[in-house]
XYZ file of N, CA and C in Angstrom:
510
model
N -10.386 -0.584 -3.766
C -10.776 0.916 -3.006
C -10.291 0.834 -1.473
N -11.176 0.323 -1.068
C -11.557 0.178 0.675
C -10.003 -0.387 0.884
N -9.045 -1.463 0.148
C -7.957 -1.923 0.799
C -7.210 -0.734 0.400
N -7.198 0.563 -0.392
C -6.437 1.162 -0.893
C -6.078 2.337 0.298
N -7.827 2.320 0.596
C -7.449 3.326 1.323
C -7.134 2.622 2.823
N -7.445 1.537 3.471
C -6.843 1.443 4.527
C -5.039 1.203 4.470
N -4.265 0.625 3.679
C -3.267 1.062 3.203
C -2.440 2.098 3.632
N -3.075 3.099 2.424
C -1.752 4.374 2.278
C -2.625 5.170 3.081
N -3.870 5.336 4.307
C -3.959 5.985 5.146
C -4.187 5.583 6.177
N -3.367 4.075 6.745
C -3.730 3.645 7.782
C -4.391 3.511 8.611
N -5.832 3.058 8.135
C -6.315 2.739 9.183
C -6.826 2.008 9.454
N -7.884 1.073 9.949
C -8.274 -0.561 10.098
C -9.612 -0.571 9.057
N -9.974 -1.791 8.551
C -11.116 -1.955 7.548
C -12.646 -1.120 8.713
N -12.866 -1.344 9.622
C -13.814 -0.601 10.367
C -13.627 1.496 10.588
N -12.620 1.170 10.884
C -11.934 3.059 10.143
C -12.763 3.694 8.867
N -12.022 2.476 7.437
C -12.820 2.980 6.131
C -14.293 2.726 5.904
N -14.462 1.589 6.840
C -16.251 1.910 6.154
C -17.107 3.172 7.569
N -16.490 3.252 8.684
C -16.766 4.278 9.020
C -16.792 5.174 8.262
N -15.706 6.054 8.121
C -15.414 7.421 6.852
C -16.326 7.222 6.071
N -16.257 6.423 5.269
C -17.335 6.005 3.714
C -18.537 6.032 3.986
N -18.863 5.506 5.312
C -21.127 6.125 5.645
C -21.077 7.827 5.829
N -20.085 8.285 6.191
C -20.797 9.412 6.687
C -20.517 10.095 5.079
N -21.673 11.720 5.237
C -21.508 12.324 4.191
C -20.845 13.231 3.895
N -20.567 14.187 2.685
C -19.694 14.841 2.358
C -19.085 16.131 3.722
N -20.091 16.196 4.338
C -19.629 17.843 5.596
C -19.065 16.802 6.710
N -20.067 15.597 7.046
C -19.368 14.745 8.009
C -17.924 14.175 8.170
N -17.684 13.727 6.666
C -16.399 13.247 6.362
C -15.222 14.415 6.388
N -15.684 15.507 5.808
C -14.521 17.104 6.386
C -14.296 17.778 7.788
N -15.389 17.541 8.883
C -15.902 17.526 9.741
C -14.732 16.313 10.751
N -14.688 15.534 9.940
C -14.842 14.378 11.078
C -13.257 14.164 11.439
N -13.162 14.005 13.122
C -11.487 14.560 13.452
C -10.664 13.177 12.861
N -11.144 12.458 13.065
C -10.418 10.848 12.340
C -9.723 11.288 10.497
N -10.684 11.792 9.871
C -10.600 12.496 8.332
C -9.464 13.436 8.945
N -9.851 14.027 9.539
C -8.949 15.755 10.189
C -7.351 15.578 10.413
N -6.808 14.102 11.053
C -6.281 14.060 11.433
C -5.289 13.097 10.529
N -5.803 12.477 9.624
C -4.775 11.822 8.269
C -4.398 13.107 7.916
N -5.330 14.437 7.298
C -4.889 15.172 6.505
C -3.454 15.662 7.446
N -3.852 16.461 8.582
C -2.656 17.006 9.882
C -1.584 16.175 9.838
N -1.437 14.642 9.274
C -0.313 14.136 9.766
C 0.654 14.062 8.239
N -0.384 14.560 7.597
C 0.684 14.799 5.988
C 1.487 15.660 6.253
N 2.627 15.208 5.522
C 4.313 15.969 5.445
C 3.881 17.046 4.481
N 3.053 18.169 4.807
C 2.909 18.625 3.871
C 4.120 19.751 2.524
N 5.202 20.057 3.330
C 6.713 20.434 3.336
C 7.291 19.429 2.453
N 6.698 18.209 2.384
C 7.391 17.250 1.631
C 7.037 17.170 0.457
N 5.406 16.922 0.330
C 5.083 17.450 -0.596
C 4.961 18.563 -1.609
N 5.561 19.368 -1.131
C 6.012 20.729 -2.306
C 7.443 20.087 -2.057
N 8.408 19.644 -1.180
C 9.339 19.838 -2.243
C 9.363 18.462 -3.515
N 8.704 17.819 -3.340
C 8.634 16.667 -3.892
C 7.521 16.940 -5.492
N 7.253 18.312 -5.426
C 5.873 18.062 -6.476
C 6.735 17.933 -7.564
N 8.241 18.237 -7.947
C 8.523 18.263 -9.733
C 8.619 16.510 -9.603
N 8.780 15.822 -8.589
C 8.565 13.929 -9.235
C 7.378 13.593 -10.044
N 6.220 14.143 -8.886
C 4.538 13.731 -8.478
C 4.262 14.549 -10.001
N 4.912 16.064 -10.316
C 4.334 16.378 -11.584
C 4.600 15.674 -13.030
N 6.030 14.953 -12.646
C 6.726 14.381 -14.162
C 5.744 12.930 -13.998
N 5.776 11.885 -12.737
C 5.046 10.968 -13.269
C 3.499 10.779 -13.512
N 2.722 12.533 -12.784
C 1.100 11.963 -13.047
C 1.108 12.898 -14.786
N 2.280 13.526 -15.041
C 1.980 13.693 -16.321
C 2.440 12.613 -17.148
N 3.219 11.251 -17.268
C 3.692 10.702 -17.705
C 2.348 9.942 -17.912
N 1.985 9.367 -16.286
C 1.091 8.175 -16.131
C -0.303 8.268 -16.476
N -0.898 9.788 -16.361
C -2.360 10.125 -16.460
C -2.713 9.625 -18.008
N -2.316 10.384 -19.129
C -2.630 10.077 -20.581
C -3.578 8.489 -20.509
N -3.059 7.644 -20.409
C -3.278 6.127 -20.679
C -4.500 5.655 -19.782
N -4.153 7.121 -18.146
C -5.643 6.536 -17.345
C -6.808 6.876 -18.306
N -6.129 7.943 -18.291
C -7.227 9.577 -18.918
C -7.963 7.950 -19.812
N -7.308 7.694 -20.359
C -8.282 6.515 -22.141
C -8.443 6.134 -21.273
N -7.530 5.031 -20.583
C -8.615 4.004 -19.609
C -9.927 4.634 -18.829
N -10.184 5.470 -18.535
C -11.617 5.754 -17.679
C -12.573 6.010 -19.014
N -12.194 6.487 -19.910
C -13.227 6.695 -21.517
C -13.502 5.691 -22.066
N -12.230 4.733 -22.123
C -12.747 3.718 -23.081
C -13.532 2.367 -22.261
N -12.667 1.838 -20.760
C -13.104 0.727 -20.018
C -14.157 1.013 -19.786
N -14.451 2.469 -18.706
C -15.355 2.890 -17.607
C -15.870 4.289 -18.023
N -15.662 4.342 -18.990
C -16.944 4.994 -19.915
C -17.191 6.386 -19.186
N -16.495 6.891 -18.585
C -16.300 8.519 -18.400
C -16.050 9.367 -19.303
N -16.840 10.013 -19.765
C -17.392 11.293 -20.924
C -16.394 12.124 -20.866
N -15.837 12.696 -19.532
C -15.228 14.195 -19.395
C -13.991 14.089 -18.870
N -12.843 13.928 -19.019
C -11.951 13.794 -18.499
C -10.787 14.757 -19.232
N -10.077 15.591 -18.386
C -8.997 16.485 -18.574
C -8.505 16.458 -20.170
N -8.228 16.835 -20.734
C -7.510 17.328 -21.827
C -5.987 17.399 -21.984
N -5.662 17.231 -20.024
C -3.977 17.214 -20.556
C -3.658 17.147 -19.410
N -2.767 15.653 -18.853
C -2.763 15.541 -17.553
C -2.052 16.610 -16.149
N -1.904 18.241 -17.161
C -1.664 18.698 -16.013
C -2.134 19.144 -15.409
N -3.486 19.468 -15.435
C -4.732 19.433 -15.226
C -4.927 19.047 -13.391
N -4.401 17.327 -13.386
C -4.767 16.794 -11.961
C -3.799 17.389 -10.799
N -2.631 17.522 -11.502
C -1.359 18.268 -11.019
C -1.248 19.665 -10.784
N -2.102 20.545 -11.468
C -2.246 21.822 -11.189
C -3.187 21.204 -9.727
N -3.847 20.630 -9.663
C -5.514 20.451 -8.914
C -4.005 20.408 -7.459
N -3.449 19.115 -7.078
C -2.981 18.956 -6.336
C -2.369 19.562 -5.832
N -2.071 20.471 -6.594
C -0.543 21.544 -6.553
C -1.318 22.661 -5.391
N -2.826 22.679 -5.992
C -3.392 23.548 -4.928
C -3.986 23.785 -3.682
N -4.573 22.371 -4.216
C -4.402 21.824 -2.647
C -3.566 22.491 -1.495
N -2.630 21.905 -1.745
C -1.385 21.600 -1.398
C -1.107 22.812 -0.919
N -1.092 24.155 -1.126
C -1.239 25.444 -1.431
C -2.280 26.292 -0.885
N -3.222 25.706 -1.241
C -4.687 25.663 0.408
C -5.043 27.202 -0.849
N -4.981 26.266 -1.525
C -6.111 27.869 -3.234
C -6.568 26.634 -3.431
N -7.125 25.901 -3.141
C -8.199 24.671 -3.839
C -9.023 24.175 -2.792
N -10.189 24.079 -2.656
C -11.293 23.331 -1.211
C -11.061 21.813 -1.666
N -11.853 20.979 -0.985
C -12.028 19.505 -0.327
C -13.758 19.817 -1.633
N -14.669 20.794 -1.037
C -15.834 20.710 -1.367
C -15.618 21.000 -3.105
N -14.756 21.469 -3.155
C -14.373 22.260 -5.149
C -13.454 21.211 -5.855
N -13.429 20.172 -4.869
C -12.725 18.620 -5.720
C -13.861 17.775 -5.638
N -14.985 18.163 -5.325
C -15.966 16.684 -5.528
C -17.374 17.777 -6.627
N -16.879 18.833 -6.579
C -18.112 19.503 -7.695
C -17.173 19.330 -9.214
N -16.007 19.750 -8.666
C -14.855 18.987 -10.223
C -15.138 17.815 -10.667
N -15.812 17.276 -10.003
C -15.568 15.871 -10.366
C -17.477 14.873 -10.421
N -18.148 15.888 -10.479
C -19.343 15.668 -10.080
C -20.147 14.578 -11.446
N -19.393 14.898 -12.279
C -20.156 14.102 -13.351
C -19.369 12.617 -13.751
N -18.667 11.807 -12.944
C -17.629 10.944 -13.202
C -19.004 10.107 -11.950
N -19.477 9.016 -12.188
C -19.965 7.822 -12.033
C -19.151 7.295 -10.617
N -20.620 7.308 -9.914
C -19.862 6.780 -8.349
C -18.805 5.733 -9.010
N -19.702 5.061 -9.356
C -18.680 3.124 -9.861
C -17.194 3.531 -10.283
N -17.068 4.424 -11.319
C -15.717 4.855 -12.008
C -15.063 5.074 -10.800
N -15.408 6.071 -10.177
C -14.074 6.316 -9.376
C -13.674 5.237 -8.030
N -15.005 4.432 -7.812
C -14.421 3.749 -6.982
C -13.138 2.446 -7.410
N -13.398 2.635 -8.671
C -12.571 1.431 -10.139
C -11.178 2.027 -10.267
N -11.089 3.431 -10.405
C -10.046 3.853 -10.941
C -9.043 4.154 -9.722
N -9.366 4.573 -8.658
C -8.464 4.509 -7.254
C -7.049 3.994 -6.805
N -7.376 2.700 -6.782
C -6.198 1.739 -6.587
C -5.279 2.464 -7.763
N -5.803 2.088 -9.091
C -4.605 2.114 -9.993
C -3.892 4.044 -9.930
N -4.674 4.580 -9.483
C -4.051 6.151 -9.708
C -3.050 6.460 -8.533
N -3.913 5.806 -7.493
C -2.863 5.666 -6.123
C -1.352 5.117 -6.245
N -1.420 3.586 -7.301
C -0.343 2.317 -7.572
C 0.558 3.399 -8.584
N -0.194 4.358 -8.824
C 1.168 5.154 -9.584
C 2.356 5.473 -9.538
N 2.314 5.593 -8.055
C 3.309 6.458 -6.858
C 4.358 5.116 -6.855
N 4.486 3.648 -7.180
C 4.555 2.534 -6.583
C 6.248 2.113 -7.112
N 6.288 3.042 -8.541
C 7.408 3.524 -9.014
C 8.902 4.011 -8.223
N 8.068 5.187 -7.338
C 8.882 6.567 -6.578
C 9.908 5.799 -5.608
N 11.112 5.375 -6.302
C 11.676 5.304 -5.059
C 12.459 5.424 -3.577
N 12.420 6.928 -3.240
C 12.048 7.537 -1.917
C 11.105 7.078 -1.372
N 10.538 6.053 -0.472
C 9.939 5.539 0.317
C 8.929 6.139 1.148
N 9.364 7.775 1.467
C 9.126 8.778 2.166
C 8.086 9.196 1.202
N 8.717 9.869 0.055
C 7.837 10.478 -1.030
C 6.794 9.660 -1.449
N 6.965 8.186 -1.591
C 5.933 7.535 -2.233
C 4.896 7.586 -1.491
N 4.929 7.030 0.086
C 4.421 6.663 1.065
C 3.301 8.222 1.539
N 3.952 9.442 1.161
C 3.280 10.685 1.459
C 1.947 11.582 -0.020
N 3.368 10.346 -1.101
C 2.174 10.978 -2.393
C 1.069 9.805 -2.244
N 0.753 8.523 -1.941
C 0.178 7.545 -1.922
C -1.380 8.094 -1.172
N -0.833 8.327 0.332
C -1.175 9.090 1.343
C -2.649 10.094 1.237
N -1.248 11.177 0.258
C -2.143 12.665 0.034
C -3.299 12.325 -1.389
N -2.920 11.206 -2.010
C -4.078 10.519 -2.894
C -5.138 10.244 -2.771
N -5.011 9.001 -1.377
C -5.962 8.291 -1.305
C -7.069 8.987 0.217
N -5.979 10.104 0.227
C -7.126 11.050 1.114
C -8.425 11.662 0.167
N -7.251 12.559 -0.746
C -8.753 12.899 -2.161
C -9.490 12.439 -2.751
N -9.074 11.047 -3.321
C -9.893 9.529 -3.538
C -11.284 9.533 -2.798
N -10.750 9.346 -1.383
C -11.944 9.716 -0.229
C -12.351 10.715 -0.564
N -12.756 11.843 -0.171
C -13.319 13.060 -0.498
C -14.667 12.216 -1.732
N -13.663 12.338 -2.829
C -14.354 11.982 -3.482
C -15.289 11.336 -3.972
N -15.103 9.883 -3.632
C -16.056 8.478 -2.516
C -17.699 9.367 -1.665
N -16.456 10.110 -0.795
C -18.162 10.253 -0.043
C -18.294 11.360 -1.003
N -18.180 12.036 -1.585
C -19.321 12.831 -1.840
C -20.103 12.748 -3.767
N -19.624 11.543 -3.892
C -20.265 10.768 -5.226
C -21.512 10.279 -4.650
N -20.888 9.646 -3.553
C -21.970 8.439 -2.664
C -23.457 9.296 -2.272
N -22.790 10.836 -1.545
C -23.590 11.560 -1.052
C -24.404 12.175 -2.358
N -24.006 12.476 -2.966
C -24.388 13.199 -4.725
C -25.705 11.966 -5.380
N -25.177 10.964 -5.012
C -26.331 9.818 -5.345
C -27.701 9.682 -4.598
N -27.446 10.277 -2.877
C -28.287 9.964 -2.283
C -29.460 10.703 -2.097
N -28.625 12.011 -2.479
C -29.109 13.345 -2.186
C -30.541 13.143 -3.210
N -31.142 13.678 -2.916
C -32.350 13.334 -3.682
C -32.336 14.354 -4.770
N -32.292 15.790 -4.496
C -32.076 17.057 -5.375
C -30.739 17.907 -5.324
N -29.716 16.873 -5.112
C -28.582 17.440 -5.786
C -28.016 17.402 -6.486
N -27.804 17.969 -7.170
C -26.963 17.045 -8.369
C -25.748 17.780 -8.366
N -24.890 18.665 -7.680
C -23.627 18.525 -7.457
C -23.289 19.240 -5.744
N -22.692 18.979 -4.980
C -21.994 19.747 -3.594
C -21.409 20.913 -4.398
N -21.478 21.819 -4.315
C -21.160 23.292 -4.450
C -20.338 23.799 -3.386
N -19.002 24.088 -3.809
C -18.345 24.965 -2.925
C -19.039 26.003 -2.385
N -20.227 26.617 -2.185
C -20.739 27.786 -1.268
C -20.807 26.859 0.409
N -21.082 25.915 0.582
C -21.184 25.567 1.725
C -19.830 25.705 2.458
N -18.635 25.854 2.251
C -16.852 25.418 2.608
C -16.542 26.627 1.536
N -16.198 28.006 1.913
C -15.656 28.864 0.852
C -14.037 28.388 0.250
N -13.596 28.511 -0.494
C -12.526 28.101 -0.999
C -11.608 29.221 -0.364
N -10.666 28.280 0.886
C -9.577 29.270 0.894
C -8.594 30.308 0.666
């Protein structure tokens, strides 16, 4: 997982560890993380949504089966369209990072961490290098948020999930 973040977000191992050590609010407010989000080519991501959506629809059913059978994740989306819709919503400023964490609050941190390289790796088959790199970067960034959120949740004594009321959805 750490290597995935370092490679696709172009961070050093030390920078990855620093970001992973933050709580969710600290990550979202972090200039280093903000820079990574700002560096995403949103226009290219939006233009290549059909490619990404098709790839996710093709790859996610087996991924969801793996999450359930190998990692013991009890609740997975009932269709691959869920993930594609969420990424589209994020790119179109319709979903917040806090909402992403809230939606994944039932997924154990260990399962999240183990699944990241596989999920980001879906895009290795995309021939266009620019599209491949942008999708791997956006997925790595979103997964970093999930990991930090899960870790924050596990260290918070009475917080069952991180609610979107901290930062309203755009």
